[in-house]
C-alpha positions as a LaTeX table, in Angstrom:
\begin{tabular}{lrrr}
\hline
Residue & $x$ (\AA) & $y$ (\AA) & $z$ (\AA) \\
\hline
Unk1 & 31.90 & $-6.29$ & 3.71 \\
Unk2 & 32.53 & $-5.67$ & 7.19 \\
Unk3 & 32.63 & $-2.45$ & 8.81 \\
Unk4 & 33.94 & $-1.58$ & 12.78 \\
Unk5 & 32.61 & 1.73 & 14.31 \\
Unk6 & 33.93 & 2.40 & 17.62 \\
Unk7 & 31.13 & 3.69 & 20.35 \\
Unk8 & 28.43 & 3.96 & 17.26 \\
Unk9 & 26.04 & 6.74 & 17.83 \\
Unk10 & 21.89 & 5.90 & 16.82 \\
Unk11 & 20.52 & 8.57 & 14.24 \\
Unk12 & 17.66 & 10.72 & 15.50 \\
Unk13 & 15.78 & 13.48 & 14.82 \\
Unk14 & 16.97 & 14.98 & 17.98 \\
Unk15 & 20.82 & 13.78 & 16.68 \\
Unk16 & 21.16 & 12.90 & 12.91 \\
Unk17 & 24.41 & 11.75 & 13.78 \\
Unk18 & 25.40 & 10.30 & 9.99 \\
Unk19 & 28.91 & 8.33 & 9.22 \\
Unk20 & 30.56 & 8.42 & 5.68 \\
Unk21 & 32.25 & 5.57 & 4.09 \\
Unk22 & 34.42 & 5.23 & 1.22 \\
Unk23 & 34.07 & 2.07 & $-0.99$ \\
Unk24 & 36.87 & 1.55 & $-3.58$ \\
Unk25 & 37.26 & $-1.21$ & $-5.86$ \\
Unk26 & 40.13 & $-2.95$ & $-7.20$ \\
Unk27 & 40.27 & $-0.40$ & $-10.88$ \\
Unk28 & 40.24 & 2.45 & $-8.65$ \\
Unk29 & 36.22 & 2.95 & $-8.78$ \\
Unk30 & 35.63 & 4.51 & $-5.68$ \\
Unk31 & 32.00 & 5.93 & $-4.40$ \\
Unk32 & 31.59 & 7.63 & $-1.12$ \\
Unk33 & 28.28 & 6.63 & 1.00 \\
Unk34 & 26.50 & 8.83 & 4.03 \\
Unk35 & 24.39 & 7.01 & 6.47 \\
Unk36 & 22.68 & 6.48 & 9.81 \\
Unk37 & 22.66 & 3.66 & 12.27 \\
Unk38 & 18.52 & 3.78 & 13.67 \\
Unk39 & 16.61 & 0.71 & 14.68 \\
Unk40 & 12.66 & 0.85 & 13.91 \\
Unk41 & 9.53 & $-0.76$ & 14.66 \\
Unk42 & 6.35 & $-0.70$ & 15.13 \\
Unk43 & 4.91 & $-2.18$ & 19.19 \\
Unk44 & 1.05 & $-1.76$ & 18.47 \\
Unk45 & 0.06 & 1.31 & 17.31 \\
Unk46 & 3.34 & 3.31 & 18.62 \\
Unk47 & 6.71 & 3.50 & 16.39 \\
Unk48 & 9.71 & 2.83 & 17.98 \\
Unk49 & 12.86 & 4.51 & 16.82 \\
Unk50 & 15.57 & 3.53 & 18.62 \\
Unk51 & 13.59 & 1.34 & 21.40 \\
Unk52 & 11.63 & 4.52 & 21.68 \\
Unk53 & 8.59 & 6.03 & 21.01 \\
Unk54 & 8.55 & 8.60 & 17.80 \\
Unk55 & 5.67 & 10.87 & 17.25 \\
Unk56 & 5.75 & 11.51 & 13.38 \\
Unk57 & 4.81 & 15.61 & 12.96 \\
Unk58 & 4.39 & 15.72 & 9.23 \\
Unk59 & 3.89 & 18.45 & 7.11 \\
Unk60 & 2.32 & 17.01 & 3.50 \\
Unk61 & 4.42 & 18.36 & 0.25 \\
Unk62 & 3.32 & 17.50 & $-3.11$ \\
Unk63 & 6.62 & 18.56 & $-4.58$ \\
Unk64 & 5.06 & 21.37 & $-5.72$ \\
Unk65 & 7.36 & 24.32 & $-6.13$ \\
Unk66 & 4.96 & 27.11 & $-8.18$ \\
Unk67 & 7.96 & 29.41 & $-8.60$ \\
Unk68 & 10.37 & 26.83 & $-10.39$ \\
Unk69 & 7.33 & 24.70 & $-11.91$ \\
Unk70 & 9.00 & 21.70 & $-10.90$ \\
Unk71 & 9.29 & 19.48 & $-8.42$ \\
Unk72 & 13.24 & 20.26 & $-8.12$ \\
Unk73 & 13.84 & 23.36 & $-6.23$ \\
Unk74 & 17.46 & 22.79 & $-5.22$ \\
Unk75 & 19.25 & 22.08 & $-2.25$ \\
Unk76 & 19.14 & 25.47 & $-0.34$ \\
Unk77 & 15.36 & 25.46 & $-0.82$ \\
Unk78 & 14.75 & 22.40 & 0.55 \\
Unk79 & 17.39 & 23.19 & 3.56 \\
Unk80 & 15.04 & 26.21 & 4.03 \\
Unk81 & 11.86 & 24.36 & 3.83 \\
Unk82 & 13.33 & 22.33 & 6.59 \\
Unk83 & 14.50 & 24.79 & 9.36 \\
Unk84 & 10.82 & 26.63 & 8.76 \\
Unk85 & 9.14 & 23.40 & 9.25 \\
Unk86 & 10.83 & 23.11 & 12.31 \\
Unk87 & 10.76 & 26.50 & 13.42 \\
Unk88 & 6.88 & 25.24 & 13.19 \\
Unk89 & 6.85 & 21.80 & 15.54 \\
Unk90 & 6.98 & 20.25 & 12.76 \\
Unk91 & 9.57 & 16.56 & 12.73 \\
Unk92 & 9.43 & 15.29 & 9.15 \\
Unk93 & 7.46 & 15.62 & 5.61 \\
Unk94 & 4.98 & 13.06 & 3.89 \\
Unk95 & 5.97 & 13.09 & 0.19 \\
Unk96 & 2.57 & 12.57 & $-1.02$ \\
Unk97 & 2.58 & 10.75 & $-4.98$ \\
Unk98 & 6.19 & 11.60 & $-5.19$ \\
Unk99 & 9.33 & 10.97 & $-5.37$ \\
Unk100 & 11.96 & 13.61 & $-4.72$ \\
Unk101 & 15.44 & 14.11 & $-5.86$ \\
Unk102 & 18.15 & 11.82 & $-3.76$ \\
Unk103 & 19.35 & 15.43 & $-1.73$ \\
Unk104 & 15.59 & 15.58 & $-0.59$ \\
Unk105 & 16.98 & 12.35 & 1.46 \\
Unk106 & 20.50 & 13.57 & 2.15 \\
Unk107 & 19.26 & 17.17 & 3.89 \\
Unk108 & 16.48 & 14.79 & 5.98 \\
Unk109 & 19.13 & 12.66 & 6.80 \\
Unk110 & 21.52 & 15.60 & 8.27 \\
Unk111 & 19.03 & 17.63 & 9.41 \\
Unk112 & 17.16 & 14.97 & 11.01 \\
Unk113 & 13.58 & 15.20 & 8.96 \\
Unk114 & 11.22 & 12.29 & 9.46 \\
Unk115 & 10.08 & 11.25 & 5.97 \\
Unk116 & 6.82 & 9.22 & 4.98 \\
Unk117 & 7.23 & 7.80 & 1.40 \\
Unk118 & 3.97 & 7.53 & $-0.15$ \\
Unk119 & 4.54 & 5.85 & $-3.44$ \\
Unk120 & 3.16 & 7.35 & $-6.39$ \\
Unk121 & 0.18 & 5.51 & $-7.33$ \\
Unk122 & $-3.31$ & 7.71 & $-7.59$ \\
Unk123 & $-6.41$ & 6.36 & $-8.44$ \\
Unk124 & $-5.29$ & 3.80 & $-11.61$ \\
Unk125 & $-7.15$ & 2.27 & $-14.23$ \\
Unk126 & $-4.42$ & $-1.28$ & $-14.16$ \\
Unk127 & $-4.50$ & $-2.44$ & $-17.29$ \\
Unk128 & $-2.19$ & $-5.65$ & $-17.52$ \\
Unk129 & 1.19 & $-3.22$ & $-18.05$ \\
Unk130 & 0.28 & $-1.30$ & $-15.15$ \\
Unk131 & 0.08 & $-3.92$ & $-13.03$ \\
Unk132 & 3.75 & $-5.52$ & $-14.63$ \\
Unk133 & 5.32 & $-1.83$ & $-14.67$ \\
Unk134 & 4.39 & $-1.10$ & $-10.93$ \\
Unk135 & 6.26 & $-3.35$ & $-9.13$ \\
Unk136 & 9.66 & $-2.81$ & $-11.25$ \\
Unk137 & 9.25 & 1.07 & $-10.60$ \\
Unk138 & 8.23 & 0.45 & $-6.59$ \\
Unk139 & 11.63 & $-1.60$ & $-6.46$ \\
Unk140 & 13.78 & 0.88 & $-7.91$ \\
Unk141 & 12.55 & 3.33 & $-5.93$ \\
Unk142 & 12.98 & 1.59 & $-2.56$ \\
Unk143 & 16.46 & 1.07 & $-3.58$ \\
Unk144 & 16.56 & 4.87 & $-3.58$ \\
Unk145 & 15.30 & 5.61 & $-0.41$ \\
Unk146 & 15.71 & 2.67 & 1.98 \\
Unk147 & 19.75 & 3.57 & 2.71 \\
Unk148 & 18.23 & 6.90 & 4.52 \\
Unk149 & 17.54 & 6.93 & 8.00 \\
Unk150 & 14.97 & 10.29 & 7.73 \\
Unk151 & 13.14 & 7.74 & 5.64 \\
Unk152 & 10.44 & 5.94 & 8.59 \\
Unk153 & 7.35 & 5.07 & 6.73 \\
Unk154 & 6.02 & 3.96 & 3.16 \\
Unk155 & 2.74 & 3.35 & 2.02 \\
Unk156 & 1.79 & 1.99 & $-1.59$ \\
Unk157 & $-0.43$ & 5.08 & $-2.88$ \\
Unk158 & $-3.13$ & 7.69 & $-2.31$ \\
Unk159 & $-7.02$ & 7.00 & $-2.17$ \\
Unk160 & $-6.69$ & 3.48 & $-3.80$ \\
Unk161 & $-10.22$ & 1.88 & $-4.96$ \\
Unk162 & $-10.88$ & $-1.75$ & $-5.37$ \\
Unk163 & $-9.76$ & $-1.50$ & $-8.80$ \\
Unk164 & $-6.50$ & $-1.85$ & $-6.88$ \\
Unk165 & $-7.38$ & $-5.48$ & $-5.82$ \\
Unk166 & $-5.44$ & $-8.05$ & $-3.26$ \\
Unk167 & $-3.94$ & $-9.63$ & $-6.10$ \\
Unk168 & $-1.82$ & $-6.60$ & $-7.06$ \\
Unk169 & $-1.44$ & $-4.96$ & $-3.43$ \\
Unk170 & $-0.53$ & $-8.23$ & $-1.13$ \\
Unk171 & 3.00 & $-8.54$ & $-3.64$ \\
Unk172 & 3.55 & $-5.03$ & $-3.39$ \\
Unk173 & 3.13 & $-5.16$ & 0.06 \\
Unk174 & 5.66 & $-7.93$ & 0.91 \\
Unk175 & 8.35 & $-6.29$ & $-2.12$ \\
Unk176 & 8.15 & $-3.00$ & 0.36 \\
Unk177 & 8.92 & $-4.54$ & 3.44 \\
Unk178 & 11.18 & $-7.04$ & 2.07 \\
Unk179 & 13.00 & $-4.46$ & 0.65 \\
Unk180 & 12.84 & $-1.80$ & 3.09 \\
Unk181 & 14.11 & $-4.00$ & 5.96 \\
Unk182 & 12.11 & $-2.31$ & 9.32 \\
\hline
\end{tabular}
């Protein structure tokens, strides 16, 4: 698939600009798709979005919503969350040990949130199906967030011992950036 856009515009913080396409398949199947054009990399210790230099301002969420008791508050929540963030100086969220719903993405995306995936591993125990179960869950949940632009940084868990040795790290490691693309 090939797609044209005439005088394509970069997603940014400063301008989540965000295209839609429409896919349709030969029974009529159709899906619609929202996303951002954004180049990123790292030069040192500096991130580069867009050829230049972001300065991630993250505010950590847990998912933790005490009034709904779940880690689902609903879109105008979230849209809330985001304009008080920042009203704050605040440029994106770390979603520390989880995973939100996919309009978590789609508001960053519009609104132009930074967001730091940390994938939910805490402190394990791996027993033998841990360490088989991890990587098919890490995969499918790239595949979730790696179309979203907001979506700048991932890292493999939270406060990781040695229990979580090279051997089970080094392919999760190369899955995520294979994966993720930049």
């Amino acid at each position: 698939l090939r797609l044209h856009i005439a005088a394509p515009r970069a997603w940014s913080p400063d301008e989540p600009a965000l295209y839609t396409a429409r896919l349709t398949i030969a029974d009529g199947d159709a899906r619609e798709l929202r996303f951002g054009l954004r180049a990123l990399r790292a030069e040192g210790s500096t991130i580069l979005l867009n050829e230049r230099p972001i300065y991630p301002r993250l505010a950590l969420s847990w998912g933790w919503y005490p009034e709904t008791l779940h880690s689902n508050p609903g879109r105008e929540r979230v849209r809330a969350d985001f304009a008080r963030l920042k009203q704050l100086g605040y440029n994106g969220v770390k979603l520390c040990l989880w995973f939100p719903p996919q309009y978590y993405f789609e508001l960053a995306d519009e609104l132009g949130m930074l967001l730091w995936v940390e994938l939910p591993m805490w402190i394990p125990q791996p027993s033998a199906f841990f360490r088989s179960q991890v990587p098919r869950e890490y995969e499918r949940l790239i595949w979730l967030a790696r179309s979203h632009p907001a979506v700048i940084l991932y890292t493999l868990g939270c406060e990781l011992s040695r229990v979580v040795d090279a051997q089970m790290l080094a392919p999760l490691y190369a899955l995520v950036k294979r994966l993720a693309g930049d």
